[in-house]
PDB file of C-alpha atoms in Angstrom:
ATOM      1  CA  ASP A   1      33.610  32.924 -72.498  1.00 64.00           C
ATOM      2  CA  ALA A   2      35.736  29.886 -71.702  1.00 75.00           C
ATOM      3  CA  GLY A   3      33.900  26.709 -70.956  1.00 92.00           C
ATOM      4  CA  VAL A   4      34.984  23.956 -68.611  1.00 95.00           C
ATOM      5  CA  THR A   5      38.555  22.874 -69.215  1.00 96.00           C
ATOM      6  CA  GLN A   6      40.355  19.767 -67.994  1.00 97.00           C
ATOM      7  CA  SER A   7      43.945  18.636 -67.997  1.00 97.00           C
ATOM      8  CA  PRO A   8      45.578  16.483 -69.046  1.00 97.00           C
ATOM      9  CA  THR A   9      43.652  15.049 -71.976  1.00 96.00           C
ATOM     10  CA  HIS A  10      45.144  11.588 -71.655  1.00 96.00           C
ATOM     11  CA  LEU A  11      47.165   9.914 -68.951  1.00 96.00           C
ATOM     12  CA  ILE A  12      48.768   6.515 -68.560  1.00 98.00           C
ATOM     13  CA  LYS A  13      49.719   5.286 -65.089  1.00 98.00           C
ATOM     14  CA  THR A  14      50.874   2.063 -63.492  1.00 98.00           C
ATOM     15  CA  ARG A  15      49.006   0.144 -60.819  1.00 98.00           C
ATOM     16  CA  GLY A  16      49.750   1.506 -57.352  1.00 98.00           C
ATOM     17  CA  GLN A  17      50.686   4.961 -58.554  1.00 98.00           C
ATOM     18  CA  GLN A  18      48.880   8.184 -57.731  1.00 98.00           C
ATOM     19  CA  VAL A  19      47.299  10.612 -60.195  1.00 98.00           C
ATOM     20  CA  THR A  20      46.001  14.181 -60.095  1.00 98.00           C
ATOM     21  CA  LEU A  21      43.473  15.504 -62.587  1.00 98.00           C
ATOM     22  CA  ARG A  22      42.612  19.184 -62.910  1.00 98.00           C
ATOM     23  CA  CYS A  23      39.496  21.131 -63.805  1.00 98.00           C
ATOM     24  CA  SER A  24      38.758  24.798 -64.377  1.00 97.00           C
ATOM     25  CA  PRO A  25      35.057  25.643 -64.220  1.00 96.00           C
ATOM     26  CA  LYS A  26      33.100  27.760 -66.640  1.00 94.00           C
ATOM     27  CA  SER A  27      33.486  31.458 -65.969  1.00 93.00           C
ATOM     28  CA  GLY A  28      31.111  32.536 -63.200  1.00 89.00           C
ATOM     29  CA  HIS A  29      30.528  29.036 -61.827  1.00 91.00           C
ATOM     30  CA  ASP A  30      31.359  28.165 -58.227  1.00 92.00           C
ATOM     31  CA  THR A  31      30.586  24.453 -57.964  1.00 92.00           C
ATOM     32  CA  VAL A  32      32.535  21.544 -59.420  1.00 95.00           C
ATOM     33  CA  SER A  33      31.410  17.938 -59.701  1.00 95.00           C
ATOM     34  CA  TRP A  34      33.498  14.960 -60.770  1.00 97.00           C
ATOM     35  CA  TYR A  35      32.227  11.879 -62.575  1.00 98.00           C
ATOM     36  CA  GLN A  36      33.818   8.597 -63.613  1.00 98.00           C
ATOM     37  CA  GLN A  37      32.709   7.107 -66.927  1.00 97.00           C
ATOM     38  CA  ALA A  38      33.825   3.551 -67.580  1.00 95.00           C
ATOM     39  CA  LEU A  39      33.870   2.366 -71.165  1.00 91.00           C
ATOM     40  CA  GLY A  40      30.349   1.815 -72.464  1.00 88.00           C
ATOM     41  CA  GLN A  41      28.718   3.103 -69.284  1.00 92.00           C
ATOM     42  CA  GLY A  42      27.058   6.266 -68.087  1.00 95.00           C
ATOM     43  CA  PRO A  43      28.967   8.647 -65.828  1.00 96.00           C
ATOM     44  CA  GLN A  44      28.994   7.857 -62.117  1.00 97.00           C
ATOM     45  CA  PHE A  45      29.077  10.688 -59.576  1.00 96.00           C
ATOM     46  CA  ILE A  46      32.271  10.807 -57.495  1.00 97.00           C
ATOM     47  CA  PHE A  47      31.886  14.007 -55.457  1.00 96.00           C
ATOM     48  CA  GLN A  48      31.066  17.689 -55.577  1.00 94.00           C
ATOM     49  CA  TYR A  49      32.907  20.722 -54.253  1.00 94.00           C
ATOM     50  CA  TYR A  50      31.444  24.046 -53.223  1.00 91.00           C
ATOM     51  CA  GLU A  51      33.097  26.809 -51.192  1.00 90.00           C
ATOM     52  CA  GLU A  52      36.274  24.726 -51.082  1.00 93.00           C
ATOM     53  CA  GLU A  53      34.549  21.872 -49.272  1.00 93.00           C
ATOM     54  CA  GLU A  54      33.251  18.486 -50.326  1.00 92.00           C
ATOM     55  CA  ARG A  55      29.497  18.915 -50.294  1.00 88.00           C
ATOM     56  CA  GLN A  56      28.374  15.527 -51.490  1.00 89.00           C
ATOM     57  CA  ARG A  57      30.018  12.219 -52.248  1.00 93.00           C
ATOM     58  CA  GLY A  58      29.068   9.196 -54.289  1.00 93.00           C
ATOM     59  CA  ASN A  59      29.906   5.573 -53.634  1.00 94.00           C
ATOM     60  CA  PHE A  60      33.651   5.783 -54.175  1.00 97.00           C
ATOM     61  CA  PRO A  61      36.436   4.692 -51.803  1.00 97.00           C
ATOM     62  CA  ASP A  62      38.641   7.070 -49.873  1.00 96.00           C
ATOM     63  CA  ARG A  63      41.375   6.568 -52.470  1.00 98.00           C
ATOM     64  CA  PHE A  64      39.449   9.200 -54.388  1.00 98.00           C
ATOM     65  CA  SER A  65      39.909  12.649 -52.922  1.00 97.00           C
ATOM     66  CA  GLY A  66      39.612  16.168 -54.157  1.00 97.00           C
ATOM     67  CA  HIS A  67      40.211  19.783 -53.550  1.00 97.00           C
ATOM     68  CA  GLN A  68      38.744  23.086 -54.610  1.00 97.00           C
ATOM     69  CA  PHE A  69      40.792  26.252 -54.733  1.00 97.00           C
ATOM     70  CA  PRO A  70      39.699  29.836 -54.001  1.00 96.00           C
ATOM     71  CA  ASN A  71      39.414  30.479 -57.753  1.00 95.00           C
ATOM     72  CA  TYR A  72      36.897  27.579 -57.915  1.00 96.00           C
ATOM     73  CA  SER A  73      39.175  25.288 -59.890  1.00 97.00           C
ATOM     74  CA  SER A  74      39.399  21.745 -58.637  1.00 98.00           C
ATOM     75  CA  GLU A  75      41.618  18.683 -58.494  1.00 98.00           C
ATOM     76  CA  LEU A  76      40.745  15.024 -58.336  1.00 98.00           C
ATOM     77  CA  ASN A  77      43.334  12.766 -56.747  1.00 98.00           C
ATOM     78  CA  VAL A  78      43.334   8.993 -56.929  1.00 98.00           C
ATOM     79  CA  ASN A  79      45.797   7.002 -54.816  1.00 97.00           C
ATOM     80  CA  ALA A  80      46.917   3.389 -55.142  1.00 98.00           C
ATOM     81  CA  LEU A  81      45.577   3.082 -58.664  1.00 98.00           C
ATOM     82  CA  LEU A  82      43.815  -0.115 -59.682  1.00 98.00           C
ATOM     83  CA  LEU A  83      43.225  -1.432 -63.173  1.00 97.00           C
ATOM     84  CA  GLY A  84      39.516  -0.756 -62.604  1.00 97.00           C
ATOM     85  CA  ASP A  85      40.207   2.946 -62.241  1.00 98.00           C
ATOM     86  CA  SER A  86      40.779   3.147 -65.993  1.00 98.00           C
ATOM     87  CA  ALA A  87      38.022   5.420 -67.261  1.00 97.00           C
ATOM     88  CA  LEU A  88      37.100   8.816 -68.621  1.00 97.00           C
ATOM     89  CA  TYR A  89      36.955  11.344 -65.796  1.00 98.00           C
ATOM     90  CA  LEU A  90      34.555  14.183 -66.381  1.00 97.00           C
ATOM     91  CA  CYS A  91      34.381  17.466 -64.567  1.00 97.00           C
ATOM     92  CA  ALA A  92      31.182  19.509 -64.532  1.00 95.00           C
ATOM     93  CA  SER A  93      30.648  23.007 -63.228  1.00 93.00           C
ATOM     94  CA  SER A  94      27.512  24.813 -62.127  1.00 89.00           C
ATOM     95  CA  LEU A  95      26.397  27.878 -60.203  1.00 87.00           C
ATOM     96  CA  THR A  96      24.797  27.130 -56.873  1.00 81.00           C
ATOM     97  CA  GLY A  97      21.652  29.129 -56.287  1.00 75.00           C
ATOM     98  CA  THR A  98      20.518  29.236 -59.885  1.00 67.00           C
ATOM     99  CA  HIS A  99      17.250  27.694 -60.976  1.00 61.00           C
ATOM    100  CA  SER A 100      18.284  24.329 -62.229  1.00 61.00           C
ATOM    101  CA  TYR A 101      21.943  24.168 -61.258  1.00 67.00           C
ATOM    102  CA  GLU A 102      22.576  23.213 -64.846  1.00 82.00           C
ATOM    103  CA  GLN A 103      25.886  21.396 -65.139  1.00 89.00           C
ATOM    104  CA  TYR A 104      28.350  22.108 -67.931  1.00 91.00           C
ATOM    105  CA  PHE A 105      30.845  19.372 -68.710  1.00 94.00           C
ATOM    106  CA  GLY A 106      34.465  19.470 -69.725  1.00 95.00           C
ATOM    107  CA  PRO A 107      35.990  17.229 -72.406  1.00 93.00           C
ATOM    108  CA  GLY A 108      37.282  14.774 -69.830  1.00 96.00           C
ATOM    109  CA  THR A 109      40.578  13.137 -68.988  1.00 97.00           C
ATOM    110  CA  ARG A 110      41.139   9.606 -70.246  1.00 97.00           C
ATOM    111  CA  LEU A 111      43.032   7.647 -67.582  1.00 98.00           C
ATOM    112  CA  THR A 112      44.558   4.309 -68.451  1.00 98.00           C
ATOM    113  CA  VAL A 113      46.016   2.174 -65.660  1.00 98.00           C
ATOM    114  CA  THR A 114      48.373  -0.616 -66.737  1.00 97.00           C
TER     115      THR A 114
ATOM    116  CA  ALA B   1      17.591   5.433 -54.355  1.00 85.00           C
ATOM    117  CA  GLN B   2      16.829   6.872 -57.748  1.00 90.00           C
ATOM    118  CA  THR B   3      17.607   4.909 -60.890  1.00 94.00           C
ATOM    119  CA  VAL B   4      17.565   5.701 -64.609  1.00 97.00           C
ATOM    120  CA  THR B   5      17.078   3.014 -67.245  1.00 97.00           C
ATOM    121  CA  GLN B   6      17.720   3.236 -70.964  1.00 97.00           C
ATOM    122  CA  SER B   7      16.648  -0.023 -72.567  1.00 96.00           C
ATOM    123  CA  GLN B   8      17.883   0.715 -76.095  1.00 97.00           C
ATOM    124  CA  PRO B   9      21.672   0.237 -76.295  1.00 96.00           C
ATOM    125  CA  GLU B  10      21.690   1.203 -79.980  1.00 97.00           C
ATOM    126  CA  MET B  11      19.344   2.927 -82.403  1.00 97.00           C
ATOM    127  CA  SER B  12      19.582   3.837 -86.061  1.00 97.00           C
ATOM    128  CA  VAL B  13      17.713   6.439 -88.094  1.00 98.00           C
ATOM    129  CA  GLN B  14      17.790   7.646 -91.676  1.00 98.00           C
ATOM    130  CA  GLU B  15      18.793  11.214 -92.285  1.00 97.00           C
ATOM    131  CA  ALA B  16      15.744  13.560 -92.214  1.00 97.00           C
ATOM    132  CA  GLU B  17      13.638  10.951 -90.396  1.00 97.00           C
ATOM    133  CA  THR B  18      12.383  11.003 -86.806  1.00 98.00           C
ATOM    134  CA  VAL B  19      13.643   8.812 -83.977  1.00 98.00           C
ATOM    135  CA  THR B  20      12.566   8.388 -80.370  1.00 98.00           C
ATOM    136  CA  LEU B  21      14.905   7.353 -77.566  1.00 98.00           C
ATOM    137  CA  SER B  22      13.389   5.852 -74.431  1.00 98.00           C
ATOM    138  CA  CYS B  23      14.149   6.479 -70.789  1.00 98.00           C
ATOM    139  CA  THR B  24      12.424   5.384 -67.603  1.00 98.00           C
ATOM    140  CA  TYR B  25      13.322   6.340 -64.076  1.00 97.00           C
ATOM    141  CA  ASP B  26      12.405   5.390 -60.580  1.00 96.00           C
ATOM    142  CA  THR B  27      12.017   7.850 -57.726  1.00 93.00           C
ATOM    143  CA  SER B  28       9.842   8.544 -54.724  1.00 91.00           C
ATOM    144  CA  GLU B  29      10.448  12.276 -54.995  1.00 89.00           C
ATOM    145  CA  SER B  30       7.921  14.695 -56.430  1.00 87.00           C
ATOM    146  CA  ASP B  31      10.357  17.478 -57.291  1.00 87.00           C
ATOM    147  CA  TYR B  32      13.152  16.700 -59.704  1.00 91.00           C
ATOM    148  CA  TYR B  33      14.723  17.525 -63.048  1.00 92.00           C
ATOM    149  CA  LEU B  34      15.300  15.290 -66.054  1.00 95.00           C
ATOM    150  CA  PHE B  35      17.887  15.849 -68.740  1.00 95.00           C
ATOM    151  CA  TRP B  36      19.044  14.449 -72.046  1.00 97.00           C
ATOM    152  CA  TYR B  37      22.754  14.800 -72.730  1.00 96.00           C
ATOM    153  CA  LYS B  38      24.554  14.095 -75.992  1.00 97.00           C
ATOM    154  CA  GLN B  39      28.108  12.750 -76.013  1.00 95.00           C
ATOM    155  CA  PRO B  40      29.718  12.737 -79.463  1.00 93.00           C
ATOM    156  CA  PRO B  41      33.022  10.974 -80.169  1.00 86.00           C
ATOM    157  CA  SER B  42      34.788  14.128 -78.985  1.00 79.00           C
ATOM    158  CA  ARG B  43      33.606  13.020 -75.495  1.00 82.00           C
ATOM    159  CA  GLN B  44      32.248  16.384 -74.391  1.00 87.00           C
ATOM    160  CA  MET B  45      28.864  15.955 -72.733  1.00 93.00           C
ATOM    161  CA  ILE B  46      26.416  18.485 -74.178  1.00 93.00           C
ATOM    162  CA  LEU B  47      23.021  19.303 -72.672  1.00 93.00           C
ATOM    163  CA  VAL B  48      20.274  18.717 -75.238  1.00 96.00           C
ATOM    164  CA  ILE B  49      17.122  19.403 -73.269  1.00 95.00           C
ATOM    165  CA  ARG B  50      15.823  19.798 -69.713  1.00 93.00           C
ATOM    166  CA  GLN B  51      12.451  19.085 -68.125  1.00 94.00           C
ATOM    167  CA  GLU B  52      11.270  20.235 -64.712  1.00 90.00           C
ATOM    168  CA  ALA B  53       8.983  17.684 -63.098  1.00 91.00           C
ATOM    169  CA  TYR B  54       6.534  20.330 -61.879  1.00 88.00           C
ATOM    170  CA  LYS B  55       5.906  21.479 -65.448  1.00 88.00           C
ATOM    171  CA  GLN B  56       3.223  19.581 -67.321  1.00 85.00           C
ATOM    172  CA  GLN B  57       4.229  20.992 -70.691  1.00 91.00           C
ATOM    173  CA  ASN B  58       6.787  18.951 -72.572  1.00 94.00           C
ATOM    174  CA  ALA B  59      10.061  20.743 -73.244  1.00 93.00           C
ATOM    175  CA  THR B  60      11.155  21.458 -76.805  1.00 93.00           C
ATOM    176  CA  GLU B  61      14.430  22.761 -78.230  1.00 93.00           C
ATOM    177  CA  ASN B  62      14.329  23.177 -81.989  1.00 95.00           C
ATOM    178  CA  ARG B  63      14.336  19.644 -83.476  1.00 97.00           C
ATOM    179  CA  PHE B  64      14.442  18.022 -80.023  1.00 97.00           C
ATOM    180  CA  SER B  65      11.379  17.420 -77.876  1.00 97.00           C
ATOM    181  CA  VAL B  66      10.479  15.203 -74.980  1.00 97.00           C
ATOM    182  CA  ASN B  67       7.460  13.168 -73.989  1.00 97.00           C
ATOM    183  CA  PHE B  68       7.336  13.440 -70.201  1.00 96.00           C
ATOM    184  CA  GLN B  69       4.910  11.043 -68.547  1.00 95.00           C
ATOM    185  CA  LYS B  70       5.274  11.692 -64.817  1.00 94.00           C
ATOM    186  CA  ALA B  71       2.868   9.008 -63.628  1.00 94.00           C
ATOM    187  CA  ALA B  72       4.542   6.408 -65.791  1.00 95.00           C
ATOM    188  CA  LYS B  73       8.013   7.759 -64.910  1.00 96.00           C
ATOM    189  CA  SER B  74       8.893   7.908 -68.570  1.00 97.00           C
ATOM    190  CA  PHE B  75      10.983  10.553 -70.335  1.00 97.00           C
ATOM    191  CA  SER B  76      11.573   9.920 -74.037  1.00 98.00           C
ATOM    192  CA  LEU B  77      13.489  12.102 -76.467  1.00 98.00           C
ATOM    193  CA  LYS B  78      12.252  12.703 -79.997  1.00 98.00           C
ATOM    194  CA  ILE B  79      14.660  13.936 -82.636  1.00 98.00           C
ATOM    195  CA  SER B  80      12.971  15.268 -85.745  1.00 98.00           C
ATOM    196  CA  ASP B  81      14.604  15.785 -89.146  1.00 97.00           C
ATOM    197  CA  SER B  82      17.663  13.810 -88.023  1.00 98.00           C
ATOM    198  CA  GLN B  83      21.020  15.111 -89.181  1.00 97.00           C
ATOM    199  CA  LEU B  84      24.386  13.402 -89.517  1.00 96.00           C
ATOM    200  CA  GLY B  85      25.655  15.545 -86.668  1.00 95.00           C
ATOM    201  CA  ASP B  86      23.083  14.001 -84.338  1.00 97.00           C
ATOM    202  CA  ALA B  87      25.053  10.750 -84.305  1.00 97.00           C
ATOM    203  CA  ALA B  88      26.293  10.312 -80.748  1.00 97.00           C
ATOM    204  CA  MET B  89      25.705   8.563 -77.445  1.00 97.00           C
ATOM    205  CA  TYR B  90      22.634   9.951 -75.710  1.00 98.00           C
ATOM    206  CA  PHE B  91      22.265   9.817 -71.935  1.00 98.00           C
ATOM    207  CA  CYS B  92      19.171  10.358 -69.879  1.00 98.00           C
ATOM    208  CA  ALA B  93      19.873  11.868 -66.445  1.00 96.00           C
ATOM    209  CA  TYR B  94      17.987  12.642 -63.230  1.00 95.00           C
ATOM    210  CA  ARG B  95      18.596  15.252 -60.561  1.00 91.00           C
ATOM    211  CA  SER B  96      16.740  15.783 -57.318  1.00 86.00           C
ATOM    212  CA  GLY B  97      15.024  19.137 -56.939  1.00 78.00           C
ATOM    213  CA  ASP B  98      15.666  19.532 -53.234  1.00 68.00           C
ATOM    214  CA  GLY B  99      16.883  23.092 -53.359  1.00 58.00           C
ATOM    215  CA  GLY B 100      20.414  22.310 -54.312  1.00 57.00           C
ATOM    216  CA  ALA B 101      21.474  20.111 -51.438  1.00 61.00           C
ATOM    217  CA  THR B 102      21.685  17.215 -53.837  1.00 65.00           C
ATOM    218  CA  ASN B 103      23.073  18.347 -57.136  1.00 77.00           C
ATOM    219  CA  LYS B 104      24.451  15.107 -58.489  1.00 89.00           C
ATOM    220  CA  LEU B 105      23.256  13.728 -61.792  1.00 93.00           C
ATOM    221  CA  ILE B 106      22.210  10.091 -62.053  1.00 95.00           C
ATOM    222  CA  PHE B 107      22.760   8.787 -65.563  1.00 97.00           C
ATOM    223  CA  GLY B 108      21.384   5.902 -67.559  1.00 97.00           C
ATOM    224  CA  THR B 109      23.658   3.601 -69.527  1.00 96.00           C
ATOM    225  CA  GLY B 110      23.124   5.471 -72.765  1.00 97.00           C
ATOM    226  CA  THR B 111      21.786   4.871 -76.272  1.00 98.00           C
ATOM    227  CA  LEU B 112      24.158   4.975 -79.216  1.00 97.00           C
ATOM    228  CA  LEU B 113      22.417   6.699 -82.118  1.00 98.00           C
ATOM    229  CA  ALA B 114      23.602   6.145 -85.677  1.00 97.00           C
ATOM    230  CA  VAL B 115      22.347   8.365 -88.484  1.00 97.00           C
ATOM    231  CA  GLN B 116      22.371   6.805 -91.942  1.00 96.00           C
ATOM    232  CA  PRO B 117      22.812   9.105 -94.962  1.00 95.00           C
TER     233      PRO B 117
END
């Protein structure tokens, strides 16, 4: 049973560029959440996708957008990259309707903006 | 808004000893979940233990147990018989229990645990 997978593992971009990160949820899960983890900090919630729609959003600017596909996989897009966007981006999947909506995390994508 | 506070940036424990990591939270909700996640250097966040707020009994998972004090809004993690593989960053996290409408996790800033051989 495959767990949550993310690609790429590492990424280096230049200020002003755009980036797309990808996530495949754990088998059987239908909900994907994205988190940003700055160095030395706890993860911060970006947004969550369910049934191909953004269900909830954290305090992040519109430069951060996402998408969920019919197979439940998801993308996180960040436009006009800033140096402050450098972080570990974590994807978590869960199954809506289950008792605790327990979230399973992927290994993350390390984004460096220069 | 809910907040989670971990006041111990770093902790150290001798192998085979017991260590307790602290976490406090602030909420006006009565229904919620609390979690401890472990993040080793490999970066993958792993769920260690979960506590439902409506349950009075403290959760236990093998060597890991919690001390859940709802009135005090405290949720500490006790690791017994510490092993070298327990060395990692530990995060306390909160989730509202409002039927799934709010599924986001709110994390503390973490406690880095070192295990000394």
